[in-house]
mmCIF file of C-alpha atoms and ligand atoms in Angstrom:
data_model
loop_
_atom_site.group_PDB
_atom_site.id
_atom_site.type_symbol
_atom_site.label_atom_id
_atom_site.label_comp_id
_atom_site.label_asym_id
_atom_site.label_seq_id
_atom_site.Cartn_x
_atom_site.Cartn_y
_atom_site.Cartn_z
ATOM 1 C CA UNK L 14 0.000 0.000 0.000
ATOM 2 C CA UNK L 15 1.409 3.401 -1.020
ATOM 3 C CA UNK L 16 0.825 6.935 0.174
ATOM 4 C CA UNK L 17 -1.132 9.076 -2.275
ATOM 5 C CA UNK L 18 -2.314 12.548 -1.275
ATOM 6 C CA UNK L 19 -1.727 14.285 2.013
ATOM 7 C CA UNK L 20 -5.207 14.472 3.524
ATOM 8 C CA UNK L 21 -4.426 16.054 6.882
ATOM 9 C CA UNK L 22 -1.435 17.140 8.913
ATOM 10 C CA UNK L 23 -1.730 17.265 12.689
ATOM 11 C CA UNK L 24 0.887 18.083 15.324
ATOM 12 C CA UNK L 25 2.234 14.548 15.590
ATOM 13 C CA UNK L 26 0.978 12.735 12.489
ATOM 14 C CA UNK L 27 0.252 13.112 8.781
ATOM 15 C CA UNK L 28 -2.606 11.234 7.138
ATOM 16 C CA UNK L 29 -2.428 10.161 3.497
ATOM 17 C CA UNK L 30 -5.034 8.669 1.198
ATOM 18 C CA UNK L 31 -4.361 5.268 -0.378
ATOM 19 C CA UNK L 32 -5.734 3.338 -3.361
ATOM 20 C CA UNK L 33 -8.374 1.962 -0.982
ATOM 21 C CA UNK L 34 -10.960 4.675 -0.195
ATOM 22 C CA UNK L 35 -11.667 3.059 3.191
ATOM 23 C CA UNK L 36 -8.041 3.076 4.353
ATOM 24 C CA UNK L 37 -5.474 5.759 5.128
ATOM 25 C CA UNK L 38 -1.778 5.748 5.936
ATOM 26 C CA UNK L 39 -0.766 7.474 9.167
ATOM 27 C CA UNK L 40 2.813 8.761 9.330
ATOM 28 C CA UNK L 41 4.199 9.397 12.813
ATOM 29 C CA UNK L 42 6.282 12.594 12.955
ATOM 30 C CA UNK L 43 9.299 13.376 15.109
ATOM 31 C CA UNK L 44 7.799 16.739 16.112
ATOM 32 C CA UNK L 45 6.984 17.435 19.740
ATOM 33 C CA UNK L 46 4.563 20.134 20.825
ATOM 34 C CA UNK L 47 3.126 21.174 24.158
ATOM 35 C CA UNK L 48 0.779 23.820 25.566
ATOM 36 C CA UNK L 49 -1.216 23.917 22.317
ATOM 37 C CA UNK L 50 1.967 24.152 20.241
ATOM 38 C CA UNK L 51 3.311 27.179 22.136
ATOM 39 C CA UNK L 52 6.358 25.017 22.819
ATOM 40 C CA UNK L 53 7.832 23.182 19.849
ATOM 41 C CA UNK L 54 10.645 20.682 19.446
ATOM 42 C CA UNK L 55 11.677 17.499 17.716
ATOM 43 C CA UNK L 56 13.676 14.363 18.480
ATOM 44 C CA UNK L 57 14.805 12.115 15.690
ATOM 45 C CA UNK L 58 13.244 8.671 16.036
ATOM 46 C CA UNK L 59 10.397 9.803 18.331
ATOM 47 C CA UNK L 60 7.780 9.153 15.637
ATOM 48 C CA UNK L 61 9.056 5.634 15.017
ATOM 49 C CA UNK L 62 8.975 4.857 18.741
ATOM 50 C CA UNK L 63 5.390 6.080 19.083
ATOM 51 C CA UNK L 64 4.404 4.108 15.986
ATOM 52 C CA UNK L 65 5.819 0.884 17.451
ATOM 53 C CA UNK L 66 4.423 1.558 20.942
ATOM 54 C CA UNK L 67 0.946 2.388 19.636
ATOM 55 C CA UNK L 68 1.031 -0.701 17.382
ATOM 56 C CA UNK L 69 1.681 -2.993 20.372
ATOM 57 C CA UNK L 70 -0.931 -1.304 22.557
ATOM 58 C CA UNK L 71 -3.649 -1.267 19.892
ATOM 59 C CA UNK L 72 -3.028 -4.962 19.202
ATOM 60 C CA UNK L 73 -3.201 -5.703 22.922
ATOM 61 C CA UNK L 74 -6.500 -3.819 23.138
ATOM 62 C CA UNK L 75 -7.904 -5.600 20.057
ATOM 63 C CA UNK L 76 -7.053 -8.901 21.742
ATOM 64 C CA UNK L 77 -9.086 -7.675 24.709
ATOM 65 C CA UNK L 78 -12.180 -6.826 22.688
ATOM 66 C CA UNK L 79 -11.597 -3.114 21.957
ATOM 67 C CA UNK L 80 -12.030 -2.422 18.263
ATOM 68 C CA UNK L 81 -9.414 -0.071 16.780
ATOM 69 C CA UNK L 82 -8.719 1.632 13.462
ATOM 70 C CA UNK L 83 -5.393 -0.195 13.052
ATOM 71 C CA UNK L 84 -5.136 -2.465 10.017
ATOM 72 C CA UNK L 85 -1.381 -3.076 10.110
ATOM 73 C CA UNK L 86 1.873 -1.332 10.864
ATOM 74 C CA UNK L 87 3.711 -1.001 7.569
ATOM 75 C CA UNK L 88 7.187 0.068 8.687
ATOM 76 C CA UNK L 89 9.021 2.085 11.357
ATOM 77 C CA UNK L 90 6.688 5.069 11.255
ATOM 78 C CA UNK L 91 3.729 4.227 9.032
ATOM 79 C CA UNK L 92 0.450 2.496 9.843
ATOM 80 C CA UNK L 93 -2.376 1.452 7.574
ATOM 81 C CA UNK L 94 -5.599 2.462 9.320
ATOM 82 C CA UNK L 95 -9.322 2.342 8.638
ATOM 83 C CA UNK L 96 -10.733 5.667 7.511
ATOM 84 C CA UNK L 97 -12.978 6.970 10.256
ATOM 85 C CA UNK L 98 -14.666 10.228 11.096
ATOM 86 C CA UNK L 99 -12.994 11.395 14.280
ATOM 87 C CA UNK L 100 -15.395 12.305 17.075
ATOM 88 C CA UNK L 101 -13.930 15.667 18.169
ATOM 89 C CA UNK L 102 -13.808 14.737 21.858
ATOM 90 C CA UNK L 103 -10.521 14.050 23.640
ATOM 91 C CA UNK L 104 -11.397 11.442 26.239
ATOM 92 C CA UNK L 105 -9.039 11.684 29.220
ATOM 93 C CA UNK L 106 -8.849 8.914 31.819
ATOM 94 C CA UNK L 107 -7.103 9.539 35.146
ATOM 95 C CA UNK L 108 -5.955 7.218 37.925
ATOM 96 C CA UNK L 109 -3.735 9.730 39.728
ATOM 97 C CA UNK L 110 -4.178 13.498 40.013
ATOM 98 C CA UNK L 111 -1.607 15.617 38.178
ATOM 99 C CA UNK L 112 -1.424 18.030 35.235
ATOM 100 C CA UNK L 113 -4.494 20.091 34.459
ATOM 101 C CA UNK L 114 -6.649 18.260 37.039
ATOM 102 C CA UNK L 115 -4.410 19.342 39.917
ATOM 103 C CA UNK L 116 -4.074 22.820 38.478
ATOM 104 C CA UNK L 117 -7.794 23.335 37.860
ATOM 105 C CA UNK L 118 -9.208 21.805 41.047
ATOM 106 C CA UNK L 119 -6.299 22.095 43.471
ATOM 107 C CA UNK L 120 -6.067 18.341 44.027
ATOM 108 C CA UNK L 121 -2.643 17.386 45.374
ATOM 109 C CA UNK L 122 -0.238 16.313 42.625
ATOM 110 C CA UNK L 123 0.338 12.548 42.851
ATOM 111 C CA UNK L 124 -2.816 11.794 44.846
ATOM 112 C CA UNK L 125 -4.366 8.464 43.906
ATOM 113 C CA UNK L 126 -7.984 9.091 42.878
ATOM 114 C CA UNK L 127 -10.711 7.168 44.758
ATOM 115 C CA UNK L 128 -12.198 6.105 41.408
ATOM 116 C CA UNK L 129 -11.223 6.247 37.752
ATOM 117 C CA UNK L 130 -12.027 9.709 36.431
ATOM 118 C CA UNK L 131 -13.165 10.107 32.809
ATOM 119 C CA UNK L 132 -13.291 13.615 31.338
ATOM 120 C CA UNK L 133 -14.216 15.045 27.937
ATOM 121 C CA UNK L 134 -12.320 17.869 26.232
ATOM 122 C CA UNK L 135 -13.327 19.555 22.989
ATOM 123 C CA UNK L 136 -10.773 18.798 20.279
ATOM 124 C CA UNK L 137 -10.366 22.356 19.033
ATOM 125 C CA UNK L 138 -6.959 24.045 19.108
ATOM 126 C CA UNK L 139 -8.451 27.497 18.430
ATOM 127 C CA UNK L 140 -10.398 27.164 21.686
ATOM 128 C CA UNK L 141 -7.449 25.518 23.479
ATOM 129 C CA UNK L 142 -9.259 22.154 23.945
ATOM 130 C CA UNK L 143 -11.634 23.237 26.762
ATOM 131 C CA UNK L 144 -13.096 20.712 29.196
ATOM 132 C CA UNK L 145 -16.751 20.016 28.372
ATOM 133 C CA UNK L 146 -19.703 18.212 29.984
ATOM 134 C CA UNK L 147 -22.286 15.859 28.464
ATOM 135 C CA UNK L 148 -24.705 18.666 27.678
ATOM 136 C CA UNK L 149 -21.974 20.572 25.815
ATOM 137 C CA UNK L 150 -21.302 17.458 23.721
ATOM 138 C CA UNK L 151 -24.983 17.316 22.734
ATOM 139 C CA UNK L 152 -25.255 21.086 22.258
ATOM 140 C CA UNK L 153 -22.327 20.992 19.826
ATOM 141 C CA UNK L 154 -23.636 17.850 18.049
ATOM 142 C CA UNK L 155 -20.376 16.020 18.790
ATOM 143 C CA UNK L 156 -22.344 12.794 19.292
ATOM 144 C CA UNK L 157 -25.793 11.578 18.350
ATOM 145 C CA UNK L 158 -27.141 10.982 21.840
ATOM 146 C CA UNK L 159 -26.242 10.387 25.492
ATOM 147 C CA UNK L 160 -25.894 6.687 24.772
ATOM 148 C CA UNK L 161 -22.841 7.389 22.611
ATOM 149 C CA UNK L 162 -21.207 9.282 25.469
ATOM 150 C CA UNK L 163 -21.760 6.232 27.668
ATOM 151 C CA UNK L 164 -20.132 4.074 24.976
ATOM 152 C CA UNK L 165 -17.098 6.390 24.969
ATOM 153 C CA UNK L 166 -16.864 6.251 28.772
ATOM 154 C CA UNK L 167 -17.239 2.490 28.842
ATOM 155 C CA UNK L 168 -14.568 1.942 26.185
ATOM 156 C CA UNK L 169 -12.231 4.409 27.897
ATOM 157 C CA UNK L 170 -12.601 2.589 31.243
ATOM 158 C CA UNK L 171 -12.009 -0.784 29.605
ATOM 159 C CA UNK L 172 -8.871 0.556 27.883
ATOM 160 C CA UNK L 173 -7.710 1.789 31.284
ATOM 161 C CA UNK L 174 -8.353 -1.613 32.924
ATOM 162 C CA UNK L 175 -6.294 -3.413 30.280
ATOM 163 C CA UNK L 176 -3.437 -0.899 30.072
ATOM 164 C CA UNK L 177 -3.116 -0.194 33.797
ATOM 165 C CA UNK L 178 -2.640 -3.864 34.533
ATOM 166 C CA UNK L 179 -0.320 -4.379 31.541
ATOM 167 C CA UNK L 180 1.953 -1.502 32.591
ATOM 168 C CA UNK L 181 1.880 -2.375 36.296
ATOM 169 C CA UNK L 182 3.460 -5.725 35.384
ATOM 170 C CA UNK L 183 6.203 -3.696 33.717
ATOM 171 C CA UNK L 184 6.713 -1.446 36.758
ATOM 172 C CA UNK L 185 5.120 1.572 35.108
ATOM 173 C CA UNK L 186 2.270 3.447 36.734
ATOM 174 C CA UNK L 187 -0.327 4.524 34.181
ATOM 175 C CA UNK L 188 -1.175 7.928 35.656
ATOM 176 C CA UNK L 189 -3.522 9.217 32.946
ATOM 177 C CA UNK L 190 -4.007 9.180 29.200
ATOM 178 C CA UNK L 191 -5.988 10.676 26.327
ATOM 179 C CA UNK L 192 -7.755 8.691 23.620
ATOM 180 C CA UNK L 193 -9.734 9.594 20.533
ATOM 181 C CA UNK L 194 -12.458 7.608 18.847
ATOM 182 C CA UNK L 195 -13.754 7.588 15.280
ATOM 183 C CA UNK L 196 -16.771 6.228 13.455
ATOM 184 C CA UNK L 197 -16.330 3.920 10.488
ATOM 185 C CA UNK L 198 -18.676 3.660 7.490
ATOM 186 C CA UNK L 199 -20.914 1.235 9.393
ATOM 187 C CA UNK L 200 -21.222 3.705 12.290
ATOM 188 C CA UNK L 201 -19.120 1.557 14.645
ATOM 189 C CA UNK L 202 -17.026 3.452 17.179
ATOM 190 C CA UNK L 203 -13.335 2.511 16.891
ATOM 191 C CA UNK L 204 -10.372 3.532 19.023
ATOM 192 C CA UNK L 205 -8.348 5.787 16.696
ATOM 193 C CA UNK L 206 -5.351 8.146 16.700
ATOM 194 C CA UNK L 207 -2.573 6.672 18.891
ATOM 195 C CA UNK L 208 -1.695 5.610 22.431
ATOM 196 C CA UNK L 209 1.899 6.517 23.179
ATOM 197 C CA UNK L 210 3.995 8.421 25.726
ATOM 198 C CA UNK L 211 2.901 11.570 23.851
ATOM 199 C CA UNK L 212 -0.670 10.937 24.995
ATOM 200 C CA UNK L 213 -0.163 9.111 28.323
ATOM 201 C CA UNK L 214 1.634 9.757 31.588
ATOM 202 C CA UNK L 215 3.798 6.914 32.883
ATOM 203 C CA UNK L 216 5.675 7.088 36.179
ATOM 204 C CA UNK L 217 8.334 4.503 36.934
ATOM 205 C CA UNK L 218 7.012 2.545 39.938
ATOM 206 C CA UNK L 219 10.430 2.191 41.532
ATOM 207 C CA UNK L 220 12.048 5.570 40.906
ATOM 208 C CA UNK L 221 9.050 7.843 40.264
ATOM 209 C CA UNK L 222 10.752 9.020 37.075
ATOM 210 C CA UNK L 223 8.479 10.518 34.422
ATOM 211 C CA UNK L 224 8.669 8.415 31.250
ATOM 212 C CA UNK L 225 6.412 10.449 28.943
ATOM 213 C CA UNK L 226 5.957 13.793 27.191
ATOM 214 C CA UNK L 227 6.079 15.644 30.530
ATOM 215 C CA UNK L 228 9.864 15.346 30.018
ATOM 216 C CA UNK L 229 9.481 17.718 27.093
ATOM 217 C CA UNK L 230 6.767 19.854 28.729
ATOM 218 C CA UNK L 231 8.871 20.307 31.889
ATOM 219 C CA UNK L 232 12.419 20.148 30.393
ATOM 220 C CA UNK L 233 13.293 16.933 32.246
ATOM 221 C CA UNK L 234 15.685 15.489 29.657
ATOM 222 C CA UNK L 235 15.601 13.302 26.563
ATOM 223 C CA UNK L 236 12.194 12.147 25.473
ATOM 224 C CA UNK L 237 13.620 9.453 23.240
ATOM 225 C CA UNK L 238 15.582 7.683 25.970
ATOM 226 C CA UNK L 239 12.396 7.369 28.055
ATOM 227 C CA UNK L 240 10.217 6.290 25.107
ATOM 228 C CA UNK L 241 12.808 3.631 24.225
ATOM 229 C CA UNK L 242 12.574 2.315 27.762
ATOM 230 C CA UNK L 243 8.756 2.263 27.573
ATOM 231 C CA UNK L 244 8.922 0.269 24.313
ATOM 232 C CA UNK L 245 11.497 -2.108 25.810
ATOM 233 C CA UNK L 246 9.215 -2.814 28.774
ATOM 234 C CA UNK L 247 6.170 -3.248 26.507
ATOM 235 C CA UNK L 248 8.078 -5.928 24.608
ATOM 236 C CA UNK L 249 8.930 -7.855 27.793
ATOM 237 C CA UNK L 250 7.020 -11.124 28.033
ATOM 238 C CA UNK L 251 4.975 -11.359 31.248
ATOM 239 C CA UNK L 252 2.378 -13.810 32.501
HETATM 240 P P1 LIG D 30 -3.676 17.167 31.218
HETATM 241 O O1 LIG D 30 -3.387 16.843 32.653
HETATM 242 O O2 LIG D 30 -2.736 18.180 30.634
HETATM 243 O O3 LIG D 30 -5.130 17.529 30.986
HETATM 244 O O4 LIG D 30 -3.422 15.823 30.381
HETATM 245 C C1 LIG D 30 -4.132 14.634 30.643
HETATM 246 C C2 LIG D 30 -3.621 13.530 29.744
HETATM 247 O O5 LIG D 30 -3.932 13.779 28.388
HETATM 248 C C3 LIG D 30 -2.100 13.343 29.780
HETATM 249 O O6 LIG D 30 -1.826 11.947 29.763
HETATM 250 C C4 LIG D 30 -1.601 13.975 28.527
HETATM 251 C C5 LIG D 30 -2.749 13.833 27.580
HETATM 252 N N1 LIG D 30 -2.907 14.956 26.675
HETATM 253 C C6 LIG D 30 -2.845 14.767 25.305
HETATM 254 O O7 LIG D 30 -2.629 13.647 24.838
HETATM 255 N N2 LIG D 30 -3.033 15.839 24.488
HETATM 256 C C7 LIG D 30 -3.289 17.074 24.949
HETATM 257 O O8 LIG D 30 -3.463 18.001 24.156
HETATM 258 C C8 LIG D 30 -3.357 17.263 26.376
HETATM 259 C C9 LIG D 30 -3.606 18.629 26.954
HETATM 260 C C10 LIG D 30 -3.156 16.181 27.194
HETATM 261 N N1 LIG D 31 -0.867 18.110 22.447
HETATM 262 C C1 LIG D 31 -0.911 19.487 22.853
HETATM 263 C C2 LIG D 31 0.042 20.315 22.020
HETATM 264 O O1 LIG D 31 0.702 19.834 21.199
HETATM 265 C C3 LIG D 31 -0.709 19.713 24.308
HETATM 266 C C4 LIG D 31 0.067 18.724 25.131
HETATM 267 O O2 LIG D 31 0.120 17.543 24.834
HETATM 268 O O3 LIG D 31 0.631 19.165 26.151
HETATM 269 O O4 LIG D 31 0.205 21.477 22.131
#
């Protein structure tokens, strides 16, 4: 399968059309952005690492009954994916308070939450991805009905159950993450975009070290070294 026309360029990926109208090629870029692209950078090989990490995680989730857009990973930084219409809601799942949750609500950084928190943010850079509630989602026609929001929450919680356990076995604490969903031609809701250290927070269970994009956000050192370690642990065989 070959890339044809550039359909869309986001901050971390480019999407190309292919000869199959139902499939696209996603190219993972080395670019790093934070704070709605106010801070920009790049590390050679970052895109390839995220492509490999997301490939493993999407396949793990498929094996656990979560449908995804992934068809196959083609090479280091390209994936063949099903064409979907992205639902413009960034679904954030949190196990531990940090980041914008601590900032917005004053919850102590690092505090374990008494239950898994699922939040919706509007995927709109011009508006700086504001947090939104169910009624906002309906008001903006982001989904068809409240039932679809429940589906998003349910899938997000299931993804968390699978990934939290998977990473705990690899001594990484899954602190929080963001996922995006899309609808295919049949109207099925598929996990889309990517799951990588760009879109998750991982804290090393033994050292507390941050192993994700917070390294870039907070100038904590090489992103690539940490992402390589995350991939290495993902590839470890565990029972
Ligand atoms: P936050 O604490 O900044 O709201 O981030 C929550 C999670 O979502 C964290 O794992 C990082 C991820 N995230 C993205 O993937 N993209 C974004 O644009 C933002 C703001 C956060
Ligand atoms: N993804 C957002 C940006 O690129 C924000 C972030 O991840 O911190 O600006």
